PDB file of C-alpha atoms in Angstrom:
ATOM      1  CA  MET A   1     -20.338  10.985   1.524  1.00  0.00           C
ATOM      2  CA  LYS A   2     -16.948   9.438   0.763  1.00  0.00           C
ATOM      3  CA  PHE A   3     -14.570  10.476  -2.067  1.00  0.00           C
ATOM      4  CA  VAL A   4     -11.455   8.818  -3.302  1.00  0.00           C
ATOM      5  CA  ILE A   5      -9.007  10.433  -5.745  1.00  0.00           C
ATOM      6  CA  VAL A   6      -6.938   7.966  -7.610  1.00  0.00           C
ATOM      7  CA  THR A   7      -3.531   9.162  -9.283  1.00  0.00           C
ATOM      8  CA  GLY A   8      -0.238   7.899  -9.614  1.00  0.00           C
ATOM      9  CA  MET A   9       1.938   6.622 -12.520  1.00  0.00           C
ATOM     10  CA  SER A  10       0.680   5.596 -15.819  1.00  0.00           C
ATOM     11  CA  GLY A  11       0.604   1.925 -16.159  1.00  0.00           C
ATOM     12  CA  SER A  12       0.673   1.202 -12.306  1.00  0.00           C
ATOM     13  CA  GLY A  13      -2.971  -0.079 -12.132  1.00  0.00           C
ATOM     14  CA  LYS A  14      -5.231   2.939 -11.883  1.00  0.00           C
ATOM     15  CA  SER A  15      -7.844   1.184 -14.089  1.00  0.00           C
ATOM     16  CA  THR A  16      -7.735  -1.937 -11.971  1.00  0.00           C
ATOM     17  CA  ALA A  17      -8.394   0.238  -8.942  1.00  0.00           C
ATOM     18  CA  VAL A  18     -11.278   1.979 -10.284  1.00  0.00           C
ATOM     19  CA  ASP A  19     -12.828  -1.498 -11.135  1.00  0.00           C
ATOM     20  CA  VAL A  20     -12.591  -2.406  -7.906  1.00  0.00           C
ATOM     21  CA  LEU A  21     -13.773   0.663  -6.500  1.00  0.00           C
ATOM     22  CA  GLU A  22     -16.881   0.404  -8.794  1.00  0.00           C
ATOM     23  CA  ASP A  23     -17.633  -3.129  -7.284  1.00  0.00           C
ATOM     24  CA  MET A  24     -17.445  -1.722  -3.924  1.00  0.00           C
ATOM     25  CA  GLY A  25     -20.310   0.635  -4.770  1.00  0.00           C
ATOM     26  CA  TYR A  26     -18.406   3.903  -5.968  1.00  0.00           C
ATOM     27  CA  TYR A  27     -19.404   5.945  -8.568  1.00  0.00           C
ATOM     28  CA  CYS A  28     -16.484   6.513 -10.610  1.00  0.00           C
ATOM     29  CA  ILE A  29     -15.239   9.197 -13.207  1.00  0.00           C
ATOM     30  CA  ASP A  30     -12.163   8.830 -15.134  1.00  0.00           C
ATOM     31  CA  ASN A  31      -9.795  11.688 -16.328  1.00  0.00           C
ATOM     32  CA  ILE A  32     -11.791  14.536 -14.800  1.00  0.00           C
ATOM     33  CA  PRO A  33     -10.145  17.901 -14.189  1.00  0.00           C
ATOM     34  CA  PRO A  34      -9.646  18.811 -10.408  1.00  0.00           C
ATOM     35  CA  GLU A  35     -11.750  21.804 -10.427  1.00  0.00           C
ATOM     36  CA  LEU A  36     -14.849  19.852 -11.712  1.00  0.00           C
ATOM     37  CA  ILE A  37     -14.276  17.510  -8.559  1.00  0.00           C
ATOM     38  CA  ILE A  38     -15.550  20.392  -6.361  1.00  0.00           C
ATOM     39  CA  LYS A  39     -18.508  21.046  -8.529  1.00  0.00           C
ATOM     40  CA  PHE A  40     -19.395  17.202  -8.585  1.00  0.00           C
ATOM     41  CA  VAL A  41     -19.175  17.127  -4.705  1.00  0.00           C
ATOM     42  CA  ASP A  42     -21.522  20.276  -4.519  1.00  0.00           C
ATOM     43  CA  LEU A  43     -23.789  18.469  -7.041  1.00  0.00           C
ATOM     44  CA  CYS A  44     -23.771  15.263  -4.864  1.00  0.00           C
ATOM     45  CA  ALA A  45     -24.615  17.323  -1.819  1.00  0.00           C
ATOM     46  CA  LYS A  46     -27.622  18.982  -3.348  1.00  0.00           C
ATOM     47  CA  SER A  47     -29.065  15.631  -4.836  1.00  0.00           C
ATOM     48  CA  GLY A  48     -30.028  14.407  -1.376  1.00  0.00           C
ATOM     49  CA  GLY A  49     -27.750  11.412  -1.029  1.00  0.00           C
ATOM     50  CA  SER A  50     -28.252   9.734  -4.298  1.00  0.00           C
ATOM     51  CA  ILE A  51     -24.543   9.268  -4.606  1.00  0.00           C
ATOM     52  CA  GLN A  52     -22.807   8.281  -1.220  1.00  0.00           C
ATOM     53  CA  LYS A  53     -19.323   7.293  -2.543  1.00  0.00           C
ATOM     54  CA  ALA A  54     -17.703   8.523  -5.510  1.00  0.00           C
ATOM     55  CA  ALA A  55     -14.110   7.912  -7.150  1.00  0.00           C
ATOM     56  CA  PHE A  56     -12.169  10.009  -9.479  1.00  0.00           C
ATOM     57  CA  VAL A  57      -9.135   9.322 -11.396  1.00  0.00           C
ATOM     58  CA  VAL A  58      -6.828  12.415 -11.951  1.00  0.00           C
ATOM     59  CA  ASP A  59      -3.586  12.000 -13.773  1.00  0.00           C
ATOM     60  CA  VAL A  60      -1.240  13.667 -16.160  1.00  0.00           C
ATOM     61  CA  ARG A  61      -3.530  13.018 -19.052  1.00  0.00           C
ATOM     62  CA  GLY A  62      -5.318  16.183 -17.762  1.00  0.00           C
ATOM     63  CA  GLY A  63      -2.440  18.140 -18.891  1.00  0.00           C
ATOM     64  CA  ASP A  64      -2.292  21.391 -17.063  1.00  0.00           C
ATOM     65  CA  PHE A  65      -5.520  20.711 -15.298  1.00  0.00           C
ATOM     66  CA  PHE A  66      -3.650  18.060 -13.141  1.00  0.00           C
ATOM     67  CA  LEU A  67      -1.509  20.925 -11.605  1.00  0.00           C
ATOM     68  CA  GLN A  68      -4.745  21.990 -10.073  1.00  0.00           C
ATOM     69  CA  LEU A  69      -5.061  18.840  -7.925  1.00  0.00           C
ATOM     70  CA  GLN A  70      -3.441  20.217  -4.752  1.00  0.00           C
ATOM     71  CA  ASP A  71      -5.776  23.151  -4.634  1.00  0.00           C
ATOM     72  CA  ALA A  72      -8.888  21.247  -5.058  1.00  0.00           C
ATOM     73  CA  VAL A  73      -7.879  18.907  -2.413  1.00  0.00           C
ATOM     74  CA  GLN A  74      -7.154  21.498   0.171  1.00  0.00           C
ATOM     75  CA  THR A  75     -10.617  23.259  -1.002  1.00  0.00           C
ATOM     76  CA  LEU A  76     -12.612  20.174  -0.364  1.00  0.00           C
ATOM     77  CA  ARG A  77     -10.834  19.391   2.954  1.00  0.00           C
ATOM     78  CA  SER A  78     -11.304  23.067   4.196  1.00  0.00           C
ATOM     79  CA  LEU A  79     -15.160  22.252   3.574  1.00  0.00           C
ATOM     80  CA  SER A  80     -14.789  19.207   5.963  1.00  0.00           C
ATOM     81  CA  VAL A  81     -15.346  17.092   2.892  1.00  0.00           C
ATOM     82  CA  ASP A  82     -14.132  13.179   3.453  1.00  0.00           C
ATOM     83  CA  VAL A  83     -11.871  12.888   0.379  1.00  0.00           C
ATOM     84  CA  LYS A  84      -8.721  10.249   0.416  1.00  0.00           C
ATOM     85  CA  ILE A  85      -6.106  10.226  -2.038  1.00  0.00           C
ATOM     86  CA  LEU A  86      -4.748   6.781  -3.268  1.00  0.00           C
ATOM     87  CA  PHE A  87      -1.398   7.101  -5.230  1.00  0.00           C
ATOM     88  CA  LEU A  88      -0.235   4.146  -7.115  1.00  0.00           C
ATOM     89  CA  GLU A  89       3.252   3.437  -8.592  1.00  0.00           C
ATOM     90  CA  SER A  90       5.641   0.830  -9.890  1.00  0.00           C
ATOM     91  CA  PHE A  91       9.222   0.513 -10.675  1.00  0.00           C
ATOM     92  CA  ASP A  92      10.619   2.145 -13.731  1.00  0.00           C
ATOM     93  CA  ASP A  93      11.192  -1.420 -15.720  1.00  0.00           C
ATOM     94  CA  VAL A  94       7.719  -2.649 -14.747  1.00  0.00           C
ATOM     95  CA  ILE A  95       5.887   0.176 -16.040  1.00  0.00           C
ATOM     96  CA  ALA A  96       7.986  -0.253 -19.335  1.00  0.00           C
ATOM     97  CA  ARG A  97       7.584  -3.655 -19.588  1.00  0.00           C
ATOM     98  CA  ARG A  98       3.513  -3.161 -19.297  1.00  0.00           C
ATOM     99  CA  TYR A  99       3.685  -0.352 -22.011  1.00  0.00           C
ATOM    100  CA  LYS A 100       5.712  -2.802 -24.239  1.00  0.00           C
ATOM    101  CA  GLU A 101       3.239  -5.623 -23.697  1.00  0.00           C
ATOM    102  CA  THR A 102       0.084  -3.327 -24.286  1.00  0.00           C
ATOM    103  CA  ARG A 103       1.681  -1.340 -27.229  1.00  0.00           C
ATOM    104  CA  ARG A 104       0.191   1.859 -25.711  1.00  0.00           C
ATOM    105  CA  LYS A 105       1.834   5.223 -25.897  1.00  0.00           C
ATOM    106  CA  HIS A 106       2.571   6.918 -22.628  1.00  0.00           C
ATOM    107  CA  PRO A 107       0.717  10.114 -22.040  1.00  0.00           C
ATOM    108  CA  LEU A 108       3.705  12.063 -22.128  1.00  0.00           C
ATOM    109  CA  ASP A 109       5.308  10.406 -25.138  1.00  0.00           C
ATOM    110  CA  GLU A 110       5.347  13.503 -27.231  1.00  0.00           C
ATOM    111  CA  LEU A 111       6.646  15.816 -24.689  1.00  0.00           C
ATOM    112  CA  ALA A 112       9.277  13.224 -24.049  1.00  0.00           C
ATOM    113  CA  GLY A 113      10.245  13.088 -27.634  1.00  0.00           C
ATOM    114  CA  GLY A 114       9.068   9.343 -28.158  1.00  0.00           C
ATOM    115  CA  SER A 115      11.393   8.200 -25.031  1.00  0.00           C
ATOM    116  CA  LEU A 116       9.531   6.088 -22.933  1.00  0.00           C
ATOM    117  CA  THR A 117      12.405   6.160 -20.204  1.00  0.00           C
ATOM    118  CA  ASN A 118      12.052  10.103 -20.337  1.00  0.00           C
ATOM    119  CA  ALA A 119       8.256   9.949 -20.160  1.00  0.00           C
ATOM    120  CA  ILE A 120       8.530   8.073 -17.005  1.00  0.00           C
ATOM    121  CA  ALA A 121      10.984  10.157 -15.269  1.00  0.00           C
ATOM    122  CA  MET A 122       8.949  13.388 -16.182  1.00  0.00           C
ATOM    123  CA  GLU A 123       5.799  11.934 -14.953  1.00  0.00           C
ATOM    124  CA  ARG A 124       7.474  11.086 -11.684  1.00  0.00           C
ATOM    125  CA  ASN A 125       8.561  14.463 -11.070  1.00  0.00           C
ATOM    126  CA  LEU A 126       5.271  16.070 -12.110  1.00  0.00           C
ATOM    127  CA  LEU A 127       3.641  13.375  -9.445  1.00  0.00           C
ATOM    128  CA  MET A 128       5.827  14.271  -6.434  1.00  0.00           C
ATOM    129  CA  SER A 129       3.254  16.757  -4.845  1.00  0.00           C
ATOM    130  CA  ALA A 130       0.379  14.355  -5.275  1.00  0.00           C
ATOM    131  CA  LYS A 131       2.338  11.600  -3.697  1.00  0.00           C
ATOM    132  CA  ALA A 132       3.319  13.526  -0.693  1.00  0.00           C
ATOM    133  CA  MET A 133      -0.277  14.436   0.153  1.00  0.00           C
ATOM    134  CA  SER A 134      -1.839  11.057  -0.593  1.00  0.00           C
ATOM    135  CA  ASP A 135      -3.425   9.077   2.165  1.00  0.00           C
ATOM    136  CA  TYR A 136      -3.081   5.518   0.765  1.00  0.00           C
ATOM    137  CA  TYR A 137       0.171   4.330  -1.313  1.00  0.00           C
ATOM    138  CA  ILE A 138       0.493   1.326  -3.029  1.00  0.00           C
ATOM    139  CA  ASP A 139       3.519  -0.001  -5.145  1.00  0.00           C
ATOM    140  CA  THR A 140       2.248  -2.392  -7.774  1.00  0.00           C
ATOM    141  CA  SER A 141       5.393  -3.880  -9.088  1.00  0.00           C
ATOM    142  CA  THR A 142       5.082  -7.295  -7.499  1.00  0.00           C
ATOM    143  CA  TYR A 143       1.343  -7.701  -7.083  1.00  0.00           C
ATOM    144  CA  THR A 144      -0.908 -10.137  -9.075  1.00  0.00           C
ATOM    145  CA  THR A 145      -4.076  -8.721 -10.086  1.00  0.00           C
ATOM    146  CA  SER A 146      -5.956 -10.636  -7.319  1.00  0.00           C
ATOM    147  CA  GLU A 147      -3.296  -9.574  -4.711  1.00  0.00           C
ATOM    148  CA  PHE A 148      -4.009  -5.975  -5.755  1.00  0.00           C
ATOM    149  CA  ARG A 149      -7.738  -6.232  -5.581  1.00  0.00           C
ATOM    150  CA  ASN A 150      -7.185  -7.868  -2.133  1.00  0.00           C
ATOM    151  CA  ARG A 151      -5.059  -5.077  -1.184  1.00  0.00           C
ATOM    152  CA  LEU A 152      -7.678  -2.376  -2.272  1.00  0.00           C
ATOM    153  CA  TYR A 153     -10.449  -4.177  -0.364  1.00  0.00           C
ATOM    154  CA  SER A 154      -8.278  -4.182   2.776  1.00  0.00           C
ATOM    155  CA  ILE A 155      -8.043  -0.551   2.358  1.00  0.00           C
ATOM    156  CA  PHE A 156     -11.626   0.432   1.648  1.00  0.00           C
ATOM    157  CA  ASP A 157     -13.265  -2.328   3.303  1.00  0.00           C
ATOM    158  CA  GLU A 158     -15.998  -0.881   5.156  1.00  0.00           C
ATOM    159  CA  SER A 159     -17.450  -3.627   7.578  1.00  0.00           C
ATOM    160  CA  ASP A 160     -15.836  -2.217  10.578  1.00  0.00           C
ATOM    161  CA  GLU A 161     -14.586   1.470  10.055  1.00  0.00           C
ATOM    162  CA  GLU A 162     -14.446   2.127  13.753  1.00  0.00           C
ATOM    163  CA  HIS A 163     -11.181   0.286  14.284  1.00  0.00           C
ATOM    164  CA  MET A 164      -8.012   0.763  12.620  1.00  0.00           C
ATOM    165  CA  ARG A 165      -7.179  -2.189  10.261  1.00  0.00           C
ATOM    166  CA  ILE A 166      -3.460  -3.434  10.473  1.00  0.00           C
ATOM    167  CA  ASP A 167      -1.778  -5.116   7.604  1.00  0.00           C
ATOM    168  CA  ILE A 168       1.303  -7.132   8.612  1.00  0.00           C
ATOM    169  CA  ARG A 169       3.692  -7.770   5.774  1.00  0.00           C
ATOM    170  CA  SER A 170       7.176  -9.926   5.494  1.00  0.00           C
ATOM    171  CA  PHE A 171       9.465  -9.537   2.796  1.00  0.00           C
ATOM    172  CA  GLY A 172      13.009 -10.320   1.634  1.00  0.00           C
ATOM    173  CA  PHE A 173      15.412  -7.315   1.029  1.00  0.00           C
ATOM    174  CA  LYS A 174      17.076  -9.126  -1.801  1.00  0.00           C
ATOM    175  CA  TYR A 175      13.874  -8.845  -3.937  1.00  0.00           C
ATOM    176  CA  GLY A 176      13.385  -5.126  -2.960  1.00  0.00           C
ATOM    177  CA  VAL A 177      12.500  -2.981   0.174  1.00  0.00           C
ATOM    178  CA  PHE A 178       8.534  -3.117   0.868  1.00  0.00           C
ATOM    179  CA  SER A 179       8.049   0.543   0.214  1.00  0.00           C
ATOM    180  CA  GLU A 180       4.353   0.370   1.320  1.00  0.00           C
ATOM    181  CA  GLY A 181       5.124  -0.062   5.006  1.00  0.00           C
ATOM    182  CA  ASP A 182       4.339   2.617   7.553  1.00  0.00           C
ATOM    183  CA  LEU A 183       6.647   0.752  10.195  1.00  0.00           C
ATOM    184  CA  ILE A 184       9.599  -1.265   8.510  1.00  0.00           C
ATOM    185  CA  PHE A 185      11.677  -3.402  10.888  1.00  0.00           C
ATOM    186  CA  ASP A 186      14.938  -5.200   9.663  1.00  0.00           C
ATOM    187  CA  VAL A 187      15.235  -8.499  11.400  1.00  0.00           C
ATOM    188  CA  ARG A 188      18.345  -9.414   9.546  1.00  0.00           C
ATOM    189  CA  CYS A 189      20.220  -9.031  12.708  1.00  0.00           C
ATOM    190  CA  LEU A 190      19.190 -12.380  14.249  1.00  0.00           C
ATOM    191  CA  PRO A 191      20.699 -15.728  13.282  1.00  0.00           C
ATOM    192  CA  ASN A 192      19.559 -17.204   9.925  1.00  0.00           C
ATOM    193  CA  PRO A 193      18.165 -20.388   9.710  1.00  0.00           C
ATOM    194  CA  PHE A 194      18.933 -20.585   5.945  1.00  0.00           C
ATOM    195  CA  TYR A 195      22.128 -21.897   7.049  1.00  0.00           C
ATOM    196  CA  VAL A 196      20.888 -24.706   9.015  1.00  0.00           C
ATOM    197  CA  PRO A 197      20.563 -27.579   6.388  1.00  0.00           C
ATOM    198  CA  GLU A 198      17.355 -29.196   7.570  1.00  0.00           C
ATOM    199  CA  LEU A 199      15.743 -25.730   8.023  1.00  0.00           C
ATOM    200  CA  LYS A 200      16.953 -24.132   4.614  1.00  0.00           C
ATOM    201  CA  ASN A 201      14.105 -25.135   2.514  1.00  0.00           C
ATOM    202  CA  LYS A 202      11.184 -24.580   5.242  1.00  0.00           C
ATOM    203  CA  THR A 203       9.619 -21.240   6.121  1.00  0.00           C
ATOM    204  CA  GLY A 204       8.713 -19.117   9.271  1.00  0.00           C
ATOM    205  CA  LEU A 205       5.253 -20.973   8.929  1.00  0.00           C
ATOM    206  CA  ASP A 206       6.857 -24.273   9.889  1.00  0.00           C
ATOM    207  CA  LEU A 207       7.273 -24.655  13.693  1.00  0.00           C
ATOM    208  CA  GLU A 208      10.842 -25.729  13.448  1.00  0.00           C
ATOM    209  CA  VAL A 209      11.878 -22.394  12.049  1.00  0.00           C
ATOM    210  CA  TYR A 210       9.830 -20.342  14.351  1.00  0.00           C
ATOM    211  CA  GLN A 211      11.150 -22.180  17.346  1.00  0.00           C
ATOM    212  CA  TYR A 212      14.955 -21.786  16.040  1.00  0.00           C
ATOM    213  CA  VAL A 213      14.407 -18.122  15.341  1.00  0.00           C
ATOM    214  CA  MET A 214      12.692 -17.341  18.744  1.00  0.00           C
ATOM    215  CA  GLN A 215      15.013 -19.508  20.829  1.00  0.00           C
ATOM    216  CA  PHE A 216      17.757 -16.831  20.795  1.00  0.00           C
ATOM    217  CA  ASP A 217      17.853 -14.005  23.640  1.00  0.00           C
ATOM    218  CA  GLU A 218      18.362 -11.492  21.139  1.00  0.00           C
ATOM    219  CA  ALA A 219      15.235 -12.620  19.254  1.00  0.00           C
ATOM    220  CA  LYS A 220      13.068 -12.607  22.377  1.00  0.00           C
ATOM    221  CA  GLN A 221      14.450  -9.292  23.398  1.00  0.00           C
ATOM    222  CA  LEU A 222      14.020  -7.699  19.933  1.00  0.00           C
ATOM    223  CA  TYR A 223      10.411  -9.149  19.705  1.00  0.00           C
ATOM    224  CA  ASP A 224       9.273  -7.922  23.189  1.00  0.00           C
ATOM    225  CA  LYS A 225      10.859  -4.472  22.359  1.00  0.00           C
ATOM    226  CA  LEU A 226       9.003  -4.111  19.046  1.00  0.00           C
ATOM    227  CA  ALA A 227       5.825  -5.266  20.702  1.00  0.00           C
ATOM    228  CA  ASP A 228       6.089  -2.568  23.301  1.00  0.00           C
ATOM    229  CA  LEU A 229       6.859   0.061  20.721  1.00  0.00           C
ATOM    230  CA  ILE A 230       3.855  -1.107  18.337  1.00  0.00           C
ATOM    231  CA  ASP A 231       1.417  -1.094  21.469  1.00  0.00           C
ATOM    232  CA  PHE A 232       2.430   2.373  22.369  1.00  0.00           C
ATOM    233  CA  LEU A 233       2.087   3.636  18.763  1.00  0.00           C
ATOM    234  CA  LEU A 234      -1.066   2.062  17.871  1.00  0.00           C
ATOM    235  CA  PRO A 235      -3.316   4.248  20.052  1.00  0.00           C
ATOM    236  CA  LEU A 236      -1.655   7.526  18.762  1.00  0.00           C
ATOM    237  CA  TYR A 237      -2.096   6.450  15.079  1.00  0.00           C
ATOM    238  CA  GLU A 238      -6.095   5.727  15.955  1.00  0.00           C
ATOM    239  CA  LYS A 239      -6.204   9.121  17.802  1.00  0.00           C
ATOM    240  CA  GLU A 240      -4.904  10.785  14.514  1.00  0.00           C
ATOM    241  CA  GLY A 241      -7.567   9.130  12.646  1.00  0.00           C
ATOM    242  CA  LYS A 242      -5.510   6.589  10.759  1.00  0.00           C
ATOM    243  CA  SER A 243      -7.807   3.875   9.235  1.00  0.00           C
ATOM    244  CA  GLN A 244      -4.876   1.613   8.108  1.00  0.00           C
ATOM    245  CA  LEU A 245      -1.346   0.848   9.331  1.00  0.00           C
ATOM    246  CA  VAL A 246       1.112  -1.333   7.505  1.00  0.00           C
ATOM    247  CA  ILE A 247       3.829  -2.977   9.412  1.00  0.00           C
ATOM    248  CA  ALA A 248       6.551  -4.748   7.495  1.00  0.00           C
ATOM    249  CA  PHE A 249       9.279  -7.071   8.810  1.00  0.00           C
ATOM    250  CA  GLY A 250      12.427  -7.938   6.350  1.00  0.00           C
ATOM    251  CA  CYS A 251      15.090 -10.263   6.343  1.00  0.00           C
ATOM    252  CA  THR A 252      17.391 -11.364   3.591  1.00  0.00           C
ATOM    253  CA  GLY A 253      15.026 -13.719   1.512  1.00  0.00           C
ATOM    254  CA  GLY A 254      11.698 -13.021   3.137  1.00  0.00           C
ATOM    255  CA  LYS A 255      11.286 -16.786   3.949  1.00  0.00           C
ATOM    256  CA  HIS A 256      12.339 -17.438   7.600  1.00  0.00           C
ATOM    257  CA  ARG A 257      13.109 -14.574  10.064  1.00  0.00           C
ATOM    258  CA  SER A 258      10.522 -11.967   8.689  1.00  0.00           C
ATOM    259  CA  VAL A 259       8.063 -14.430   8.480  1.00  0.00           C
ATOM    260  CA  THR A 260       8.431 -15.877  11.987  1.00  0.00           C
ATOM    261  CA  PHE A 261       8.467 -12.169  13.274  1.00  0.00           C
ATOM    262  CA  ALA A 262       5.433 -11.237  11.201  1.00  0.00           C
ATOM    263  CA  GLU A 263       3.646 -14.164  12.390  1.00  0.00           C
ATOM    264  CA  ALA A 264       4.358 -13.653  16.039  1.00  0.00           C
ATOM    265  CA  MET A 265       3.412 -10.070  16.099  1.00  0.00           C
ATOM    266  CA  ALA A 266       0.215 -10.677  13.964  1.00  0.00           C
ATOM    267  CA  LYS A 267      -0.878 -13.072  16.802  1.00  0.00           C
ATOM    268  CA  HIS A 268       0.114 -10.727  19.559  1.00  0.00           C
ATOM    269  CA  LEU A 269      -2.085  -8.043  17.945  1.00  0.00           C
ATOM    270  CA  THR A 270      -5.067 -10.128  17.280  1.00  0.00           C
ATOM    271  CA  LEU A 271      -5.195 -11.181  20.931  1.00  0.00           C
ATOM    272  CA  ASN A 272      -4.964  -7.607  21.697  1.00  0.00           C
ATOM    273  CA  GLY A 273      -8.406  -7.180  19.622  1.00  0.00           C
ATOM    274  CA  HIS A 274      -7.089  -5.601  16.492  1.00  0.00           C
ATOM    275  CA  ARG A 275      -8.006  -6.408  13.083  1.00  0.00           C
ATOM    276  CA  VAL A 276      -5.224  -7.916  11.385  1.00  0.00           C
ATOM    277  CA  ARG A 277      -4.282  -9.228   8.026  1.00  0.00           C
ATOM    278  CA  ILE A 278      -1.045 -10.811   7.233  1.00  0.00           C
ATOM    279  CA  ASN A 279       0.770 -11.507   3.991  1.00  0.00           C
ATOM    280  CA  HIS A 280       4.531 -12.880   2.991  1.00  0.00           C
ATOM    281  CA  ARG A 281       5.398 -11.354  -0.153  1.00  0.00           C
ATOM    282  CA  ASP A 282       8.426 -13.496  -0.773  1.00  0.00           C
ATOM    283  CA  ILE A 283       7.802 -16.586   0.925  1.00  0.00           C
ATOM    284  CA  ASN A 284       7.518 -18.584  -2.411  1.00  0.00           C
ATOM    285  CA  HIS A 285      10.721 -17.293  -3.967  1.00  0.00           C
TER     286      HIS A 285
END
């Protein structure tokens, strides 16, 4: 049996996440006290396998019950229950905008004296321990709904559980650091095609840009060293049971150098037999 606990900031997409998990065959329960998860898992074990996958939303709406989450998870894991925690969050201004658009009250509105800013800050503080013990982390600030759904499918797709999935991302630092990365590499140290007039409006997906970036000795050496490092690390992550690894490359605008390195590394890892997905966050900015 597999169990997923969905938690995180209010307004970060937990409802959407549950909808996706339900589409994937998970039995979903919203706003459940952590202690009841243990009882539900026990009930599933005694039911003869009628429920093989379940997802629970646990967040600050549960009040004092939410504080029991860490103990509940530790109890389940001590019993060798396969339980993973998915933690969702977004930037403060994004959450505030979403609340203003939906005109809903934040769960901590009364405790925060009616201040949405204070409610968001209070919730972040309450969620620190849950975030620290999470298995999967997604910052939904820049995702469209379809991109968020694809991200969830990339995490919980069970078509090939024997091999770790590798997500490779490119991003631009000017649009914010990609906070979901397990390994984040800054390639702003390399010559920038942006300052070459004929390459400025192209991207790392164009052969001319790719060849420009990779023609420099420092770019070739950096790529070789990063490939060696990643090749060394992957078996270690797999040995520890990690099911997904996110590798991100960042440059200034997220269109040239980072895309080039992401594409090169994706090709390298694919040729070595790894399951690879690639996404360029800021390529269209």
